[in-house]
Short mmCIF file of C-alpha atoms in Angstrom, two decimals:
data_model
loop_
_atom_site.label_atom_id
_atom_site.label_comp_id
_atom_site.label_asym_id
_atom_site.label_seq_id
_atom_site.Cartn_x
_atom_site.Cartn_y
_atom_site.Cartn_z
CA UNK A 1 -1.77 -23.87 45.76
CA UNK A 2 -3.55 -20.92 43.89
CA UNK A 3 -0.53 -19.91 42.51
CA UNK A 4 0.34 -23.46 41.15
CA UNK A 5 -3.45 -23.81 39.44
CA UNK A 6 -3.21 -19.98 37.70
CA UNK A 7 0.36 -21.58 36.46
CA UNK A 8 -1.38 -24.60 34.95
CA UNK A 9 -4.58 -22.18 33.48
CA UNK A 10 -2.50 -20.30 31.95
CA UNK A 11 0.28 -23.44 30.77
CA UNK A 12 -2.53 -25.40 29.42
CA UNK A 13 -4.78 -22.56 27.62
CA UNK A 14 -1.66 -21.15 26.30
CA UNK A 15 -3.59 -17.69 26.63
CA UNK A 16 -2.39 -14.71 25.06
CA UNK A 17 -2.46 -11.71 27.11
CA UNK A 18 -5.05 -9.33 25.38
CA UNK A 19 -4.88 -5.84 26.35
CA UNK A 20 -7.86 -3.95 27.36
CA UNK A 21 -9.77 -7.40 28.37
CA UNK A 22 -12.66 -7.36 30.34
CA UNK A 23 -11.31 -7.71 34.21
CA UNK A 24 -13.71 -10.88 34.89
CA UNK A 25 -11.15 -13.08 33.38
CA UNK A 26 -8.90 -12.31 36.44
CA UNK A 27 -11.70 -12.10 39.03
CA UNK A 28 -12.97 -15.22 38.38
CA UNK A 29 -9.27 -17.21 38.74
CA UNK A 30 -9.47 -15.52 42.43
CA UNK A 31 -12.66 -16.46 43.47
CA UNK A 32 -13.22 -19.46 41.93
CA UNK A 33 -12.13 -21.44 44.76
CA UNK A 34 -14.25 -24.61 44.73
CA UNK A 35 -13.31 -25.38 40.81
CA UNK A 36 -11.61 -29.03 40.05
CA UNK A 37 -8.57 -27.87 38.10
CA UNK A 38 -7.96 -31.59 37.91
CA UNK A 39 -9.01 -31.14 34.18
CA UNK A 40 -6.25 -28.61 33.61
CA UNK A 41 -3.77 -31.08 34.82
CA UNK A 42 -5.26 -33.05 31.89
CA UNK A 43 -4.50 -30.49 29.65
CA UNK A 44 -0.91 -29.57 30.45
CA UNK A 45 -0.67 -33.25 30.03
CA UNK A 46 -2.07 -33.36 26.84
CA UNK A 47 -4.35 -35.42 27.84
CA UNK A 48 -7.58 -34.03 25.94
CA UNK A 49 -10.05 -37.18 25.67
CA UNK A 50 -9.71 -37.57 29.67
CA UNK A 51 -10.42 -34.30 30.19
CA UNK A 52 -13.03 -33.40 28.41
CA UNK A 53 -15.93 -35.30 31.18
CA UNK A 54 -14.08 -33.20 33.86
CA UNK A 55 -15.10 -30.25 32.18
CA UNK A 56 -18.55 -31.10 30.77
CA UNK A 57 -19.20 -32.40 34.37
CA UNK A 58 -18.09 -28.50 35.53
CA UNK A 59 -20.58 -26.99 32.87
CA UNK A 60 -23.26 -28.79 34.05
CA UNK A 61 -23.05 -27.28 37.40
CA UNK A 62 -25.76 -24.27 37.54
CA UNK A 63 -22.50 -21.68 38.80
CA UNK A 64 -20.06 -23.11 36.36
CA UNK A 65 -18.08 -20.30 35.29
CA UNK A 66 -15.82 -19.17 32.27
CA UNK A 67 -13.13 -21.59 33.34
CA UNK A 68 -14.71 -24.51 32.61
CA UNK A 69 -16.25 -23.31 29.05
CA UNK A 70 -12.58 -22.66 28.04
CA UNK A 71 -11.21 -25.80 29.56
CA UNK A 72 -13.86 -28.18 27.69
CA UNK A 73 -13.39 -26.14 24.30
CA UNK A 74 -9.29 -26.34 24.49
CA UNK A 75 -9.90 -30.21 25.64
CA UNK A 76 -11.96 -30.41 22.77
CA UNK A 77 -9.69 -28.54 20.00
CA UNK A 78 -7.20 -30.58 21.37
CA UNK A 79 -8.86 -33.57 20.27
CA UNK A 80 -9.98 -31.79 16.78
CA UNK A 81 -13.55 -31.44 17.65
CA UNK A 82 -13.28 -27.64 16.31
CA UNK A 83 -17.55 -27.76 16.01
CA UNK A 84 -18.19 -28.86 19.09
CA UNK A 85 -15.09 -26.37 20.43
CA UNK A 86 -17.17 -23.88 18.54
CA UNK A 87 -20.10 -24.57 20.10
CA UNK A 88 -19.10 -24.15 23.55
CA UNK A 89 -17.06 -20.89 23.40
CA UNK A 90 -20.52 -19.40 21.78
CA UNK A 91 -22.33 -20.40 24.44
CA UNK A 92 -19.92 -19.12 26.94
CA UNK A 93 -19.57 -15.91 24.78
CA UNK A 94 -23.37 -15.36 25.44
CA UNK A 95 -23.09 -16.53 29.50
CA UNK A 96 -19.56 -14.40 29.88
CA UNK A 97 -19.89 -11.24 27.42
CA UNK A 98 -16.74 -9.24 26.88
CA UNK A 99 -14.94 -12.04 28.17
CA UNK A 100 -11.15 -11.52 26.40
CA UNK A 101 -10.05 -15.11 26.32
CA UNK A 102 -13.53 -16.53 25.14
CA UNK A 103 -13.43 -14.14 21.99
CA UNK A 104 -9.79 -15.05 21.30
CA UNK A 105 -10.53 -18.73 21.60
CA UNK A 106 -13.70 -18.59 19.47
CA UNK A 107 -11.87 -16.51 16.80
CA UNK A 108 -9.10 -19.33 16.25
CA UNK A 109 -11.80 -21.81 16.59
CA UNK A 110 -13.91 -19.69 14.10
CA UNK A 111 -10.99 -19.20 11.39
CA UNK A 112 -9.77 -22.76 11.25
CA UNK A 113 -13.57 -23.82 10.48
CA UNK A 114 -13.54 -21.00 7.88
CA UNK A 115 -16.65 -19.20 9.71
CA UNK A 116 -15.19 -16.03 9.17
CA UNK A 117 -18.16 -14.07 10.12
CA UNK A 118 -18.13 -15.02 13.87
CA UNK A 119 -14.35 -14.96 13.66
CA UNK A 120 -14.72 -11.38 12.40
CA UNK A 121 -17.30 -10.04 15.21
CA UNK A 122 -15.08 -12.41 17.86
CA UNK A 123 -11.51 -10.26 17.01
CA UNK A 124 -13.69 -7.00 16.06
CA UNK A 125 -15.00 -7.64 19.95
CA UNK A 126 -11.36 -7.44 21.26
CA UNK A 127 -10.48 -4.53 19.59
CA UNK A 128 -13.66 -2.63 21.14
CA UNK A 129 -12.59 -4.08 24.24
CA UNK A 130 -9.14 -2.11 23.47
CA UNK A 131 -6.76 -4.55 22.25
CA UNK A 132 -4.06 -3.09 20.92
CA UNK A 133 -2.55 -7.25 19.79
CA UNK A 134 -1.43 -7.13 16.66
CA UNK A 135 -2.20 -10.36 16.37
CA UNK A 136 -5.67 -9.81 17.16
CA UNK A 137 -6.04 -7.16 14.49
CA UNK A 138 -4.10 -8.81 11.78
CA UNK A 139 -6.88 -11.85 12.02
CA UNK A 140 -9.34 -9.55 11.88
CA UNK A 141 -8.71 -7.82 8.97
CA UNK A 142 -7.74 -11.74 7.28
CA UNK A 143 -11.00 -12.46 8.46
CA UNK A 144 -13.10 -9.38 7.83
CA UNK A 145 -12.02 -9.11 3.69
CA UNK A 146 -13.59 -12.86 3.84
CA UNK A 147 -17.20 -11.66 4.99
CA UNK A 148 -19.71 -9.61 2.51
CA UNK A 149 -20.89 -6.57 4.70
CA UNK A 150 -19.09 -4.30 3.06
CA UNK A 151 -20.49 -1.20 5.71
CA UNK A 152 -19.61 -3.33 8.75
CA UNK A 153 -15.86 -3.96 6.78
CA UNK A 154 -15.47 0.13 6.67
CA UNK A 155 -16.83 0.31 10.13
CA UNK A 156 -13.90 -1.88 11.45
CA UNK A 157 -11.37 -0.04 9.00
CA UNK A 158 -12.64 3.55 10.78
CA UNK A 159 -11.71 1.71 14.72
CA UNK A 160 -8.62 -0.19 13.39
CA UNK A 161 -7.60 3.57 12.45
CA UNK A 162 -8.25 4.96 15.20
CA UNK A 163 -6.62 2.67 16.85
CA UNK A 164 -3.32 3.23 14.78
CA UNK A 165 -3.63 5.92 12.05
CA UNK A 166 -0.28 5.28 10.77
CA UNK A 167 -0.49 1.88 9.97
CA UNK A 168 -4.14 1.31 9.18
CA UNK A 169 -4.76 4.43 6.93
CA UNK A 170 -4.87 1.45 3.84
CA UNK A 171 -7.24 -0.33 5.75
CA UNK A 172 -9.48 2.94 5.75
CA UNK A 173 -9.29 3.52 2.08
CA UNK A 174 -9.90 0.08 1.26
CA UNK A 175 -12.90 0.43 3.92
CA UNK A 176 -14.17 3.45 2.29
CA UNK A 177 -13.71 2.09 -1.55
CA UNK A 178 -15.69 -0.96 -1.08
CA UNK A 179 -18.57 0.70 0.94
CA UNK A 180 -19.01 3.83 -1.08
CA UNK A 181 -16.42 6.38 -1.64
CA UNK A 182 -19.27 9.39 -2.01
CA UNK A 183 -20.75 8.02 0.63
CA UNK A 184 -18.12 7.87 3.09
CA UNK A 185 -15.19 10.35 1.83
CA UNK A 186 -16.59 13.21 3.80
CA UNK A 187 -16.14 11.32 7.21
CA UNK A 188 -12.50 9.60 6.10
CA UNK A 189 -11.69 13.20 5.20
CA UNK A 190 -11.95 14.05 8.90
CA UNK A 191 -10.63 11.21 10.44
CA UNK A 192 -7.55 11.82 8.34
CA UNK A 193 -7.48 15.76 8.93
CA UNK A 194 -3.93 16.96 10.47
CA UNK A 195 -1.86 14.05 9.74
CA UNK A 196 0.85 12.94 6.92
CA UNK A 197 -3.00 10.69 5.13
CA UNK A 198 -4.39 13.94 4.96
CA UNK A 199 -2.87 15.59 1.52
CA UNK A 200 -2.69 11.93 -0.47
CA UNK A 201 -6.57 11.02 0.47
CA UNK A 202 -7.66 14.53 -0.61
CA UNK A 203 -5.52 14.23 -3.86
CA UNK A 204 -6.50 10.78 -4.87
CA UNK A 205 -9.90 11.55 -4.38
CA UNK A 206 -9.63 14.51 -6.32
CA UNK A 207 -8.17 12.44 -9.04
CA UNK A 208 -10.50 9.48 -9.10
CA UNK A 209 -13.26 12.40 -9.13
CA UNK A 210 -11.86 13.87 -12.78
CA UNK A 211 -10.68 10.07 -14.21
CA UNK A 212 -14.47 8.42 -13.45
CA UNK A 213 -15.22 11.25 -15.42
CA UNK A 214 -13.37 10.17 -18.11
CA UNK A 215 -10.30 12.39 -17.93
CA UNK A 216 -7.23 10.61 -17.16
CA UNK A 217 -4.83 13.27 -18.37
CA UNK A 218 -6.74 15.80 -16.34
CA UNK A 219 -6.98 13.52 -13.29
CA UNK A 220 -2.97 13.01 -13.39
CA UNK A 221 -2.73 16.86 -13.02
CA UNK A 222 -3.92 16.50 -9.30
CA UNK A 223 -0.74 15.68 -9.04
CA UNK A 224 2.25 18.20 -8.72
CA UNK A 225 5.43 17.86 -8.68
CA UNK A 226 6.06 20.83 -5.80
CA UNK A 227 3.19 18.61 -3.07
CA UNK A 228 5.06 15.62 -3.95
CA UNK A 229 6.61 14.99 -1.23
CA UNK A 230 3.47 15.48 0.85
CA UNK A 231 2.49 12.62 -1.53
CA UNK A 232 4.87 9.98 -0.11
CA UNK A 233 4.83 10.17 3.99
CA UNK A 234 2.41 8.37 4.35
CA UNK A 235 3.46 5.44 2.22
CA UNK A 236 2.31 3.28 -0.72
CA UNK A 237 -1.81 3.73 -0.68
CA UNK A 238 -4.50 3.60 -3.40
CA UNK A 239 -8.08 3.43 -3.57
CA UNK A 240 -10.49 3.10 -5.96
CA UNK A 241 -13.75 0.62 -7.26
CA UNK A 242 -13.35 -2.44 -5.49
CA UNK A 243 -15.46 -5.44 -4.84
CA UNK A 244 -13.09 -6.91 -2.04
CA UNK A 245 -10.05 -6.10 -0.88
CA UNK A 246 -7.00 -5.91 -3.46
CA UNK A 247 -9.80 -6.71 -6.45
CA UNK A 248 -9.91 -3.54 -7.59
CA UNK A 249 -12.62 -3.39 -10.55
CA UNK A 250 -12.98 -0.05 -12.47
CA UNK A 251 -11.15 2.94 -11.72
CA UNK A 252 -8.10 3.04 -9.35
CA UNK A 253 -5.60 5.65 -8.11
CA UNK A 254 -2.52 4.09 -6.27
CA UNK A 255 0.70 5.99 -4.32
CA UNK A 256 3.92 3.37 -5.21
CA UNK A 257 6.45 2.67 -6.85
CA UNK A 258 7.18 2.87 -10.88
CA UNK A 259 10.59 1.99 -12.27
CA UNK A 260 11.81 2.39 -8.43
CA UNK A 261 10.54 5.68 -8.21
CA UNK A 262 7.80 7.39 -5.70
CA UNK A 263 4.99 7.71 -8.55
CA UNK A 264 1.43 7.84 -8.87
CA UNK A 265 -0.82 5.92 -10.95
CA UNK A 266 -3.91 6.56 -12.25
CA UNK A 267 -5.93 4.20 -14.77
CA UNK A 268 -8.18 1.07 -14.66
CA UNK A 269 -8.15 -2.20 -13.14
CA UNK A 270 -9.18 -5.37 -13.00
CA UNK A 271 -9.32 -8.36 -9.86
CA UNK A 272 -7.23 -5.86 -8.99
CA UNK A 273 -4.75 -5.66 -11.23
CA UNK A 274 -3.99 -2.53 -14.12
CA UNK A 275 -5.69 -3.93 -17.48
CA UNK A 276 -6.95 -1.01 -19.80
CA UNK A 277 -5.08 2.37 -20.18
CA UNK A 278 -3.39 4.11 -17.19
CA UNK A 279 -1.16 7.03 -17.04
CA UNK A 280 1.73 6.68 -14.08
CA UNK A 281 3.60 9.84 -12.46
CA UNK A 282 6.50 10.83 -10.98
CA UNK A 283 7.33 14.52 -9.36
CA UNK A 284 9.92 16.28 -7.59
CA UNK A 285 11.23 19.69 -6.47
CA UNK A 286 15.03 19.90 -6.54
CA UNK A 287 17.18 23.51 -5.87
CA UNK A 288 19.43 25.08 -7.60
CA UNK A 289 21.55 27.44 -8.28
CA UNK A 290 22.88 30.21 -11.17
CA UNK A 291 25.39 32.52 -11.05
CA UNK A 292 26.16 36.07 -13.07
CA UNK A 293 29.45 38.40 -12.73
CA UNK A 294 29.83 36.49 -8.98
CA UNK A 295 26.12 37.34 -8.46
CA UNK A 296 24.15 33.86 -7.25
CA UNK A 297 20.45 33.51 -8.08
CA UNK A 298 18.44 30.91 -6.07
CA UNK A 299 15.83 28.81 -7.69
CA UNK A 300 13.68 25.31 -8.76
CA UNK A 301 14.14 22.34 -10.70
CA UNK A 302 10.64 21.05 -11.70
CA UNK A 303 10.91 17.57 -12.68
CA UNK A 304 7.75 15.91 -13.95
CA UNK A 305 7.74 12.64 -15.73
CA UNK A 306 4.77 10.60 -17.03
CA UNK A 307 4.20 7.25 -18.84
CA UNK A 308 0.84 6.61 -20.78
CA UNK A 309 -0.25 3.78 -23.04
CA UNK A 310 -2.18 0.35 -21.81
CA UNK A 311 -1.23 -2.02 -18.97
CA UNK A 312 -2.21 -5.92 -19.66
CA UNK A 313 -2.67 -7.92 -16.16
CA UNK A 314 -0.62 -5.64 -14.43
CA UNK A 315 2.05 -4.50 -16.42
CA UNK A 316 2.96 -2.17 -19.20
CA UNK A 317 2.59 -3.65 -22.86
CA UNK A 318 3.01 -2.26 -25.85
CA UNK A 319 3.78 1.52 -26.69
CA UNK A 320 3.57 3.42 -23.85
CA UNK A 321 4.47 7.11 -24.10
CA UNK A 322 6.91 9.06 -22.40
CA UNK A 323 7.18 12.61 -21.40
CA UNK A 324 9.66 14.09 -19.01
CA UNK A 325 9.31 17.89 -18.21
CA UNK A 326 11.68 19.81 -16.58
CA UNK A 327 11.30 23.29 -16.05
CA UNK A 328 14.18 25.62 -14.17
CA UNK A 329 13.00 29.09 -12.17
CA UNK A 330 15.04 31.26 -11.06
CA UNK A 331 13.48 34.29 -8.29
CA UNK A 332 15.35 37.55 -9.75
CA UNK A 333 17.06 35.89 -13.10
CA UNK A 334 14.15 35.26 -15.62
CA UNK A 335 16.40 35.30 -18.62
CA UNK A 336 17.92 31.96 -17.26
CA UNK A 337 14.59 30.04 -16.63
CA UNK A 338 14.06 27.03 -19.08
CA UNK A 339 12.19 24.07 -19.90
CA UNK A 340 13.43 21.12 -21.33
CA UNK A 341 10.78 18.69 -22.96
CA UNK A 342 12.02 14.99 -23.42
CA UNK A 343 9.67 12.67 -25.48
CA UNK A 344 9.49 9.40 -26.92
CA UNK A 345 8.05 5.55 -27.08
CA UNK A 346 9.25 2.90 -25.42
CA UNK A 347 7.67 -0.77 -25.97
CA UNK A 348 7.53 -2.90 -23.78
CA UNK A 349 6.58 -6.87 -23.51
CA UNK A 350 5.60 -8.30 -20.18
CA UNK A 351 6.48 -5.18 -18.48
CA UNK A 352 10.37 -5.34 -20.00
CA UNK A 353 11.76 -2.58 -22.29
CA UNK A 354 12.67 -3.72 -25.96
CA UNK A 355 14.24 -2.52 -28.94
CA UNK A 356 15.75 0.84 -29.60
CA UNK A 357 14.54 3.91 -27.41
CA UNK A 358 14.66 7.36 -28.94
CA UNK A 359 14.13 10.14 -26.89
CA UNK A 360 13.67 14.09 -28.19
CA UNK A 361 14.44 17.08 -25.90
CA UNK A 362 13.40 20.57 -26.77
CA UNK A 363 15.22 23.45 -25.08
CA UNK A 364 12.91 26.62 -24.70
CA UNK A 365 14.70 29.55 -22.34
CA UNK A 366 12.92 32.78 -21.82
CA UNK A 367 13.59 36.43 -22.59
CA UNK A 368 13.27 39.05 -20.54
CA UNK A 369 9.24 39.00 -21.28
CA UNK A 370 9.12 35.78 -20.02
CA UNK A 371 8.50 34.22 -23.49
CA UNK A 372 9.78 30.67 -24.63
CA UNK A 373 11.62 30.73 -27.49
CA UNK A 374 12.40 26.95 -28.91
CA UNK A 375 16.29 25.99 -29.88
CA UNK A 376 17.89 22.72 -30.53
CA UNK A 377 16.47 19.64 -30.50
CA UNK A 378 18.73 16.38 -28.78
CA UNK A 379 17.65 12.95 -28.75
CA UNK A 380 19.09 10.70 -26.18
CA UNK A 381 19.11 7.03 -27.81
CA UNK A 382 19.19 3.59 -25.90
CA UNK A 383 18.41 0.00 -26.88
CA UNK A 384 17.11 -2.52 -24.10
CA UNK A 385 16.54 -6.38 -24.10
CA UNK A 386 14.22 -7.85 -21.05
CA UNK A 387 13.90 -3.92 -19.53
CA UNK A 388 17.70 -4.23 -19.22
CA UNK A 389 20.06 -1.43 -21.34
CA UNK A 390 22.42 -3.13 -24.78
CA UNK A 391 24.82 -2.25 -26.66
CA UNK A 392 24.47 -0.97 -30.03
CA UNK A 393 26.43 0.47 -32.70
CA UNK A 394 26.66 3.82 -33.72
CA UNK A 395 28.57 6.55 -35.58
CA UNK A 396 30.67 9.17 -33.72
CA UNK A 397 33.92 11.38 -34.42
CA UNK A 398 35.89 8.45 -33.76
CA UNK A 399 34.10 6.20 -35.89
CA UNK A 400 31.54 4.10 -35.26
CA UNK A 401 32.01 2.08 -31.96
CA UNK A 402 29.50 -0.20 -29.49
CA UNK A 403 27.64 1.91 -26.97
CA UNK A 404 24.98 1.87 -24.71
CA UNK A 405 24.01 5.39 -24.89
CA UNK A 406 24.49 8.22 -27.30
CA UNK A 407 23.33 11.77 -27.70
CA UNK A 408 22.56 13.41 -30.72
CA UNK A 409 21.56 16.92 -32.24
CA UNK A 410 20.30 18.67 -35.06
CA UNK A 411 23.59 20.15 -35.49
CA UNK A 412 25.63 17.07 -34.73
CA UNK A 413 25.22 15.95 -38.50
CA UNK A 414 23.45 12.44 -37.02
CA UNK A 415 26.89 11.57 -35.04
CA UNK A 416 26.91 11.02 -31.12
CA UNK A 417 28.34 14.34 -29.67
CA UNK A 418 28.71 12.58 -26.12
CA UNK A 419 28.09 8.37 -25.59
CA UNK A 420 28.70 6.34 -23.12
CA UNK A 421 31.17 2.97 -24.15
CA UNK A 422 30.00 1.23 -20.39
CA UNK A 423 26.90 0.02 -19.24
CA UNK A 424 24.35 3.08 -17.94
CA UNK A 425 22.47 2.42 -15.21
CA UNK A 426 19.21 2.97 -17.00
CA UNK A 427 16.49 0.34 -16.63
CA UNK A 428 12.70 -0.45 -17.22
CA UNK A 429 11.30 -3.27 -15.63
CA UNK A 430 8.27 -3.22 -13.77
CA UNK A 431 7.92 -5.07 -10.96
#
């Protein structure tokens, strides 16, 4: 017979099993031996109305236990008396502390009256009780970017961490942005020492340090294109001057994604969006290899490329400047290291590339005293409708024909010296 009634508790409540609960949930379905689970026949029924007198009759007994507070609150959701289901599970919160399936219950309850403050402390409860739900922590941090204490917000964003560094390290920036980055960097610094959220968190504090200053150039040079990778294990991130979570107001530095590259981002924001001028980054380390007389020389591709200009409600507008660095170094071969210097505008409208696109390169290579010594220059051309690349016509030896890229020199007499006749695969739309 006990094992029939635990069936129907557990049928009728439709209780999720919360790890890390208190163990009086499971003592008191043992010992509870005189309780009239008549009312949880009601509810496996569905029969809410007729059971809620069983249970109020139960709560009025002086030992009434946990049972009957959650029977009379589910009898009483059931019958969309959320209040009054509200009600109840408080008081049985303050009767049965730590009491998993009370704080569950009187979260839901909690959330669908839009209370989000008790819902908050009711989840925040079972993860200090050492749920590891997901559920459980998802509605609390729905919940928690609803309430206005921004110290208790970080305070849950440090446990939800340490709970899971890997997937809450967002959660801890936001935490720390809203509360007070210089008041709270110090202690996110060491929660985040020895793991992939280590080198990003430094960085982009480092950065939002120089660009509050004023500096966004400087602030982008935090950023290098030989840590980059250290940049992106640990995901898309940013932080910043917030007022809530995701309404960034002020400054902001974000790890993500620019033209479908790993990048950086640094600039202003507003209800958390870029609006103002922002400078975005991309970086990465690449070998290579030379050769001389069958002799092979090791070395580095630098690749750094940067667009700067102003970003309306989120998106590039207007001239935004391009500069795309790319600097070869060889260990043993100086007189091969070079630097190549690609520059130009490209406008955009609503975050789409338009018009013609003319980009310069300067060659530099060094002598054997390591000094630059400029060449050529080559301009790579393009012309793009909606972010996506056209064709155009233009002159080459062959006459003039319909391309959708072409390269030019100063010593090409202003004729394409290589194009391309089929689409490139060249794009700029930000998403």
């Amino acid at each position: 017979m006990m094992r029939y009634r635990i069936y129907l508790l557990g049928a009728a409540l439709g209780i999720i099993l919360l790890t890390g609960g208190c163990s009086s949930d499971k003592a008191e379905i043992v010992t509870q031996s005189s309780f009239d689970y008549s009312g949880y026949e009601m509810l496996a029924a569905g029969k809410w109305e007729e059971a809620i007198p069983i249970f109020q009759e139960e709560v009025g007994n002086e030992n009434a236990g946990s049972l009957a507070y959650l029977g009379l609150a589910r009898a009483e959701i059931g019958c969309g008396k959320l209040e009054e289901a509200q009600s109840v599970l408080m008081e049985a919160n303050e009767k049965f502390p730590d009491t998993s399936s009370i704080l569950y219950y009187l979260g839901e309850v909690s959330n669908r009256l839009e209370d989000y403050e008790i819902a908050t402390d009711s989840y925040y409860n079972l993860l200090k009780l050492g749920s590891e739900d997901l559920v459980v922590k998802k509605r609390l941090i729905a919940n928690m970017w609803k309430t206005s204490d921004f110290e208790k917000i970080y305070m849950i964003t440090k446990d939800l961490y340490k709970s899971d560094s890997k997937r809450y390290l967002q959660q801890l920036l936001w935490g720390c942005s809203i509360a007070g980055i210089e008041k709270h960097i110090d202690e996110v610094m060491g929660l985040v020492k020895g793991t992939d959220g280590e080198y990003p968190t430094q960085t982009m504090y480092q950065a939002y340090k120089m660009a509050k200053s004023g500096d966004l150039e400087q602030a982008v040079t935090m950023f290098r294109s030989e840590q980059a990778e250290k940049l992106w294990r640990a995901g898309k991130l940013d932080m910043g001057d917030y007022n809530a979570q995701g309404k960034g107001e002020g400054i902001g530095i974000a790890i993500t994604e620019v033209f479908n590259e790993d990048s950086v981002i640094v600039g202003t924001w507003k209800n958390g969006k870029w609006e103002g001028t922002c400078i975005a980054w991309y970086g990465e380390v690449t070998n290579v290899t030379t050769s001389d007389h069958d002799v092979e020389y090791k070395g580095k591709l630098y690749d750094d490329t940067i667009y700067s200009g102003q970003w309306t409600n989120g998106k590039p507008e207007g001239e935004i400047k391009l500069k795309i660095t790319e600097e070869k170094l060889y260990e043993g071969r100086d007189e091969d290291n070079s630097l190549v210097i690609t520059e130009g505008t490209i406008y955009f409208k609503d975050g789409k590339a338009e018009g013609p696109v003319i980009l310069t390169e300067t060659y530099e290579r060094n002598g054997s005293e390591r000094q630059y010594r400029e060449t050529d220059w080559y301009a790579e051309i393009h012309e793009f409708k909606e972010g996506e690349p056209q064709p155009f016509l233009f002159d080459t030896d062959d006459g003039e024909k319909l391309v959708y890229e072409a390269f030019t020199s100063s010593r090409s007499n202003g004729k394409a010296y290589y194009y391309r006749e089929d689409p490139c695969s060249c794009s700029y739309i930000w998403e």
